[in-house]
């Protein structure tokens, strides 16, 4: 098929800034072509969205239901809005994506209050939750109704199933619900070598933001309701939050391709392995300190500021805490061993200058 579109980028340029920088996996692009052609009912009544529900059941149980959305922020806003009242609040780690990287959307769009807690590794515990989980009868304070955790965390660390179980039991004991931001849920499952259900519905999580874009999809995520009794009017909340896709088949078929033959797991295992290769090389390099356990596809490091600035001219990546010299290096499903080795060589060259 001919197109008048032209390539405006150099496909040979590689970076370690974000797993969002990668393109779409070839199997995802093939799936989009399969779903194209002919007419399908709009707004989620298509055959692909119907089949997606059966796949979701196989991964998360018969009571789970998926609501495809456009993006991760939308997934989090829709999920949290469905769990909270207008006077409700959400307890989250200070580093949580909903607090740091979503432009205030959970508070401005969902109309809730975030109650954040500093953590050393990005992970909440029952004890840390209790720093904000109080005052339910105090009309002067937003009511804590939800605990939101991220798996894996924004610092690249991974909760064990037992840790999430303890959080869920603690939150439910307070009458609160639990949301899991799973933007990189596949990387966590690959790291733990367990099914995704082992640290979601099996341990008490009520609702999940299921990530696909960072793991090879072109666009789209899904809100997965794991506990129907905890959620009200999801269909209406999704529409009101501008996350209802008219041509939903093109989101659903990507999720189908990701979940059918374990593409989600293959991609995650590969990106995790590339992060381990990068971390191993960094540990052998004088002048660089790894800051957190490398458990998924992220490496956080500290090195001289001027070295980072020179290295950024050769490979794109972000400062995490620029005054401290902390940086974040992300690996993707399409990161190659040659990419990692080339980056390590460039790092050593800039350190030697």
Coordinates of C-alpha atoms in Angstrom, one line a residue:
X1 CA 0.0 0.0 0.0
X2 CA 1.5 3.3 -1.1
X3 CA 1.7 6.2 1.4
X4 CA 2.8 9.9 1.1
X5 CA 4.2 9.8 4.6
X6 CA 8.0 10.2 4.8
X7 CA 10.4 9.1 7.5
X8 CA 11.4 12.1 9.6
X9 CA 13.8 10.3 12.0
X10 CA 16.9 8.2 11.9
X11 CA 15.9 4.7 13.0
X12 CA 19.5 4.0 13.9
X13 CA 19.5 6.5 16.8
X14 CA 19.1 4.8 20.2
X15 CA 18.7 6.0 23.7
X16 CA 18.0 5.1 27.3
X17 CA 15.6 7.9 28.2
X18 CA 12.3 6.0 28.3
X19 CA 10.7 2.8 27.2
X20 CA 8.1 5.1 25.6
X21 CA 10.8 6.1 23.1
X22 CA 10.7 2.7 21.4
X23 CA 8.4 2.0 18.4
X24 CA 5.7 -0.6 18.2
X25 CA 6.6 -4.3 18.2
X26 CA 6.1 -5.9 14.8
X27 CA 3.5 -8.3 16.1
X28 CA 1.5 -5.3 17.4
X29 CA 1.6 -3.6 14.0
X30 CA 0.6 -6.9 12.3
X31 CA -2.4 -7.1 14.7
X32 CA -3.5 -3.6 13.8
X33 CA -3.6 -4.7 10.2
X34 CA -5.6 -7.8 11.0
X35 CA -8.2 -5.6 12.8
X36 CA -8.5 -3.1 9.9
X37 CA -11.0 -3.3 7.1
X38 CA -14.7 -3.6 7.1
X39 CA -17.0 -2.1 9.7
X40 CA -17.2 -3.0 13.4
X41 CA -19.5 -1.6 16.1
X42 CA -17.9 1.4 17.8
X43 CA -17.3 2.3 21.4
X44 CA -16.3 -1.2 22.6
X45 CA -19.1 -3.4 21.2
X46 CA -16.7 -4.9 18.6
X47 CA -15.6 -8.4 18.3
X48 CA -12.0 -7.6 19.4
X49 CA -13.0 -6.0 22.7
X50 CA -15.3 -8.9 23.4
X51 CA -12.5 -11.4 22.8
X52 CA -10.2 -9.3 25.0
X53 CA -12.5 -10.0 28.0
X54 CA -11.8 -13.8 27.6
X55 CA -8.1 -13.1 27.6
X56 CA -8.4 -11.0 30.7
X57 CA -10.2 -13.8 32.4
X58 CA -7.4 -16.2 31.6
X59 CA -4.9 -13.9 33.2
X60 CA -6.9 -12.4 36.1
X61 CA -9.9 -14.6 36.7
X62 CA -13.5 -14.8 35.7
X63 CA -14.6 -11.7 37.6
X64 CA -12.1 -9.4 35.9
X65 CA -13.3 -7.0 33.3
X66 CA -11.1 -4.8 31.1
X67 CA -11.9 -1.2 30.0
X68 CA -9.5 -0.1 27.3
X69 CA -8.3 3.5 27.4
X70 CA -6.0 5.7 25.5
X71 CA -3.1 6.2 27.9
X72 CA -1.6 5.6 31.3
X73 CA -2.7 8.8 32.9
X74 CA -6.2 8.2 31.7
X75 CA -6.1 4.7 33.1
X76 CA -5.1 6.0 36.5
X77 CA -7.6 8.9 36.5
X78 CA -10.4 6.6 35.5
X79 CA -9.5 3.9 38.0
X80 CA -9.1 6.2 41.0
X81 CA -12.2 8.2 40.1
X82 CA -14.2 5.0 40.1
X83 CA -13.0 4.2 43.6
X84 CA -13.4 7.5 45.4
X85 CA -16.1 9.9 46.5
X86 CA -15.9 13.6 45.9
X87 CA -14.4 14.0 49.4
X88 CA -12.0 11.1 48.9
X89 CA -8.2 10.9 49.1
X90 CA -5.6 8.5 47.8
X91 CA -2.5 7.4 49.8
X92 CA 0.5 7.0 47.5
X93 CA 4.3 7.1 47.6
X94 CA 5.8 10.5 47.1
X95 CA 7.5 9.3 44.0
X96 CA 4.3 7.8 42.5
X97 CA 3.6 8.7 38.9
X98 CA 0.2 10.0 39.8
X99 CA 1.9 12.5 42.1
X100 CA 4.9 13.5 40.1
X101 CA 4.3 12.9 36.4
X102 CA 0.6 13.4 35.5
X103 CA 0.3 17.1 35.6
X104 CA -2.0 17.1 38.5
X105 CA -4.6 15.1 36.5
X106 CA -5.7 12.8 39.4
X107 CA -6.5 15.8 41.5
X108 CA -7.8 18.2 38.8
X109 CA -9.7 15.7 36.7
X110 CA -10.7 13.1 39.2
X111 CA -11.4 15.6 41.9
X112 CA -9.6 13.7 44.7
X113 CA -6.8 14.5 47.1
X114 CA -3.4 12.8 47.0
X115 CA -1.8 12.0 50.4
X116 CA 1.8 11.2 49.8
X117 CA 4.4 9.5 51.8
X118 CA 8.2 9.6 51.4
X119 CA 9.8 6.1 50.8
X120 CA 13.4 5.0 50.5
X121 CA 12.7 2.7 47.6
X122 CA 9.4 3.7 46.1
X123 CA 7.5 1.1 48.0
X124 CA 4.7 1.6 50.5
X125 CA 4.3 -0.6 53.6
X126 CA 1.4 -0.8 56.1
X127 CA 3.4 1.4 58.5
X128 CA 4.1 4.0 55.8
X129 CA 0.4 4.0 54.8
X130 CA -0.6 4.7 58.4
X131 CA 1.2 8.1 58.2
X132 CA -1.7 9.3 56.1
X133 CA -4.5 6.7 56.8
X134 CA -6.4 8.5 59.5
X135 CA -9.1 11.1 60.2
X136 CA -12.0 9.4 58.4
X137 CA -14.6 11.2 60.5
X138 CA -12.8 14.6 60.4
X139 CA -14.7 16.8 57.9
X140 CA -11.7 19.1 57.8
X141 CA -9.5 16.4 56.1
X142 CA -10.0 14.6 52.8
X143 CA -11.1 11.1 53.6
X144 CA -8.5 8.4 52.8
X145 CA -10.4 5.9 50.7
X146 CA -7.7 4.3 48.4
X147 CA -4.1 3.1 48.6
X148 CA -2.3 3.3 45.2
X149 CA 0.9 1.4 44.6
X150 CA 3.0 1.1 41.5
X151 CA 4.3 -2.3 40.3
X152 CA 7.1 -2.0 39.4
X153 CA 7.8 1.3 41.2
X154 CA 9.0 4.5 39.7
X155 CA 12.5 3.6 41.2
X156 CA 12.6 0.3 39.4
X157 CA 11.9 -1.8 42.5
X158 CA 9.4 -4.6 42.7
X159 CA 6.9 -5.6 45.3
X160 CA 6.7 -9.2 46.2
X161 CA 3.2 -10.8 46.3
X162 CA 3.4 -11.0 50.1
X163 CA 4.2 -7.3 50.4
X164 CA 1.2 -6.4 48.3
X165 CA -1.0 -8.9 50.2
X166 CA 0.0 -7.1 53.5
X167 CA -0.9 -3.8 52.0
X168 CA -4.2 -5.0 50.7
X169 CA -5.1 -6.6 54.1
X170 CA -4.1 -3.4 55.9
X171 CA -6.0 -1.1 53.5
X172 CA -9.1 -3.3 53.5
X173 CA -9.0 -3.4 57.3
X174 CA -9.4 0.3 57.3
X175 CA -12.2 0.1 54.8
X176 CA -9.9 1.4 52.0
X177 CA -9.5 0.0 48.4
X178 CA -6.3 -0.8 46.6
X179 CA -5.3 0.4 43.1
X180 CA -2.2 -0.9 41.3
X181 CA -0.6 1.3 38.7
X182 CA 0.7 -1.4 36.4
X183 CA 2.3 0.7 33.7
X184 CA 5.2 -1.8 33.8
X185 CA 3.3 -4.7 35.3
X186 CA 4.9 -7.1 32.7
X187 CA 8.4 -6.2 33.9
X188 CA 7.4 -6.9 37.5
X189 CA 5.9 -10.3 36.6
X190 CA 9.0 -11.2 34.6
X191 CA 11.3 -10.1 37.4
X192 CA 9.3 -12.2 40.0
X193 CA 8.8 -15.1 37.5
X194 CA 5.1 -15.4 38.6
X195 CA 1.8 -14.8 36.7
X196 CA 0.4 -11.3 36.9
X197 CA -2.5 -12.6 39.0
X198 CA -0.1 -13.6 41.7
X199 CA 0.4 -10.0 42.9
X200 CA -3.0 -8.5 41.8
X201 CA -6.3 -10.2 42.3
X202 CA -4.8 -13.2 44.1
X203 CA -3.6 -10.9 47.0
X204 CA -6.5 -8.5 47.1
X205 CA -5.9 -5.7 44.6
X206 CA -9.3 -4.1 43.6
X207 CA -8.4 -2.4 40.4
X208 CA -5.5 -2.3 38.0
X209 CA -4.1 0.1 35.4
X210 CA -2.7 -2.4 32.9
X211 CA 0.2 -1.0 30.9
X212 CA 0.8 -1.8 27.2
X213 CA 2.5 1.2 25.6
X214 CA 5.8 0.8 27.5
X215 CA 5.9 -2.9 26.5
X216 CA 5.5 -2.7 22.8
X217 CA 2.1 -1.4 22.0
X218 CA 1.6 1.6 19.7
X219 CA -0.9 3.2 22.1
X220 CA -3.5 2.2 24.7
X221 CA -3.7 0.8 28.2
X222 CA -6.6 -0.8 30.1
X223 CA -8.3 -0.4 33.4
X224 CA -8.9 -3.9 34.7
X225 CA -11.6 -4.1 37.4
X226 CA -10.6 -7.1 39.6
X227 CA -13.2 -6.6 42.4
X228 CA -16.5 -5.6 40.9
X229 CA -17.9 -4.9 44.3
X230 CA -15.3 -2.1 44.8
X231 CA -16.1 -0.1 41.7
X232 CA -19.1 1.9 40.6
X233 CA -20.2 3.0 37.1
X234 CA -16.9 2.3 35.3
X235 CA -18.5 2.8 31.9
X236 CA -19.8 6.2 32.8
X237 CA -16.6 7.3 34.5
X238 CA -14.5 6.3 31.4
X239 CA -16.7 8.2 29.1
X240 CA -16.9 11.3 31.3
X241 CA -13.1 11.2 31.6
X242 CA -12.7 11.3 27.8
X243 CA -11.1 7.9 27.6
X244 CA -13.8 6.0 25.6
X245 CA -12.3 5.2 22.2
X246 CA -14.8 5.1 19.3
X247 CA -12.6 2.7 17.3
X248 CA -11.8 0.7 20.3
X249 CA -11.0 -2.4 18.3
X250 CA -7.6 -0.9 17.5
X251 CA -6.7 -0.7 21.2
X252 CA -8.2 -4.1 22.1
X253 CA -6.5 -6.0 19.3
X254 CA -3.1 -4.7 20.5
X255 CA -3.9 -6.0 24.0
X256 CA -4.9 -9.3 22.4
X257 CA -1.6 -9.5 20.6
X258 CA 0.3 -8.7 23.8
X259 CA -1.6 -11.3 25.9
X260 CA -2.3 -14.2 23.6
X261 CA 1.1 -15.8 23.1
X262 CA 2.9 -14.2 26.0
X263 CA 4.4 -11.3 23.9
X264 CA 4.0 -9.2 27.0
X265 CA 6.3 -11.6 28.9
X266 CA 8.9 -12.0 26.1
X267 CA 9.2 -8.2 25.7
X268 CA 9.5 -7.7 29.5
X269 CA 12.1 -10.4 30.0
X270 CA 14.2 -9.0 27.3
X271 CA 14.1 -5.4 28.6
X272 CA 14.8 -6.6 32.1
X273 CA 17.8 -8.6 30.8
X274 CA 19.2 -5.6 29.0
X275 CA 18.9 -3.6 32.3
X276 CA 20.8 -6.3 34.1
X277 CA 23.5 -6.2 31.3
X278 CA 23.7 -2.5 31.7
X279 CA 23.9 -2.7 35.5
X280 CA 26.6 -5.3 35.4
X281 CA 28.7 -3.1 33.1
X282 CA 28.1 0.0 35.3
X283 CA 29.2 -1.9 38.4
X284 CA 32.6 -2.6 36.8
X285 CA 33.0 1.1 36.0
X286 CA 34.8 3.4 38.5
X287 CA 33.1 6.7 39.1
X288 CA 29.5 5.5 38.8
X289 CA 27.2 4.4 41.7
X290 CA 24.0 2.4 41.2
X291 CA 21.4 3.8 43.5
X292 CA 18.6 1.2 43.7
X293 CA 18.2 -2.5 43.2
X294 CA 17.9 -3.3 39.5
X295 CA 14.8 -5.5 39.5
X296 CA 13.1 -4.5 36.3
X297 CA 14.1 -2.5 33.2
X298 CA 15.5 0.6 34.9
X299 CA 18.9 1.5 36.2
X300 CA 19.3 4.5 38.5
X301 CA 22.8 5.8 38.9
X302 CA 24.9 8.7 40.2
X303 CA 27.8 10.2 38.3
X304 CA 29.5 13.5 37.8
X305 CA 27.2 16.1 36.3
X306 CA 29.5 17.1 33.5
X307 CA 29.9 13.5 32.5
X308 CA 26.2 13.1 32.2
X309 CA 25.8 16.2 30.1
X310 CA 28.5 15.1 27.7
X311 CA 27.0 11.6 27.5
X312 CA 23.5 13.0 26.8
X313 CA 24.9 14.4 23.6
X314 CA 25.6 10.8 22.5
X315 CA 22.7 9.0 24.0
X316 CA 19.4 10.5 25.2
X317 CA 18.5 9.9 28.9
X318 CA 17.0 12.0 31.8
X319 CA 18.3 13.4 35.0
X320 CA 16.3 12.0 37.9
X321 CA 17.6 14.4 40.5
X322 CA 19.9 16.8 38.7
X323 CA 21.4 18.6 41.7
X324 CA 22.5 15.3 43.1
X325 CA 23.7 14.0 39.8
X326 CA 21.2 11.2 39.7
X327 CA 20.1 9.8 36.3
X328 CA 17.7 7.2 35.0
X329 CA 18.5 4.7 32.2
X330 CA 15.6 2.7 30.8
X331 CA 15.8 -0.4 28.6
X332 CA 13.1 -1.3 26.1
X333 CA 11.8 -4.4 24.3
X334 CA 13.9 -3.4 21.4
X335 CA 17.1 -2.5 23.3
X336 CA 20.0 -4.7 21.9
X337 CA 23.2 -6.0 23.5
X338 CA 25.0 -3.8 21.0
X339 CA 23.0 -0.8 22.3
X340 CA 24.0 -1.5 25.9
X341 CA 27.7 -2.2 25.1
X342 CA 27.9 0.9 23.0
X343 CA 26.5 3.0 25.8
X344 CA 28.9 1.5 28.3
X345 CA 31.8 2.3 26.1
X346 CA 30.6 5.9 25.7
X347 CA 30.2 6.2 29.4
X348 CA 33.7 5.0 30.1
X349 CA 35.1 7.4 27.4
X350 CA 33.3 10.4 29.0
X351 CA 34.5 9.4 32.5
X352 CA 38.0 9.3 31.2
X353 CA 37.9 12.7 29.7

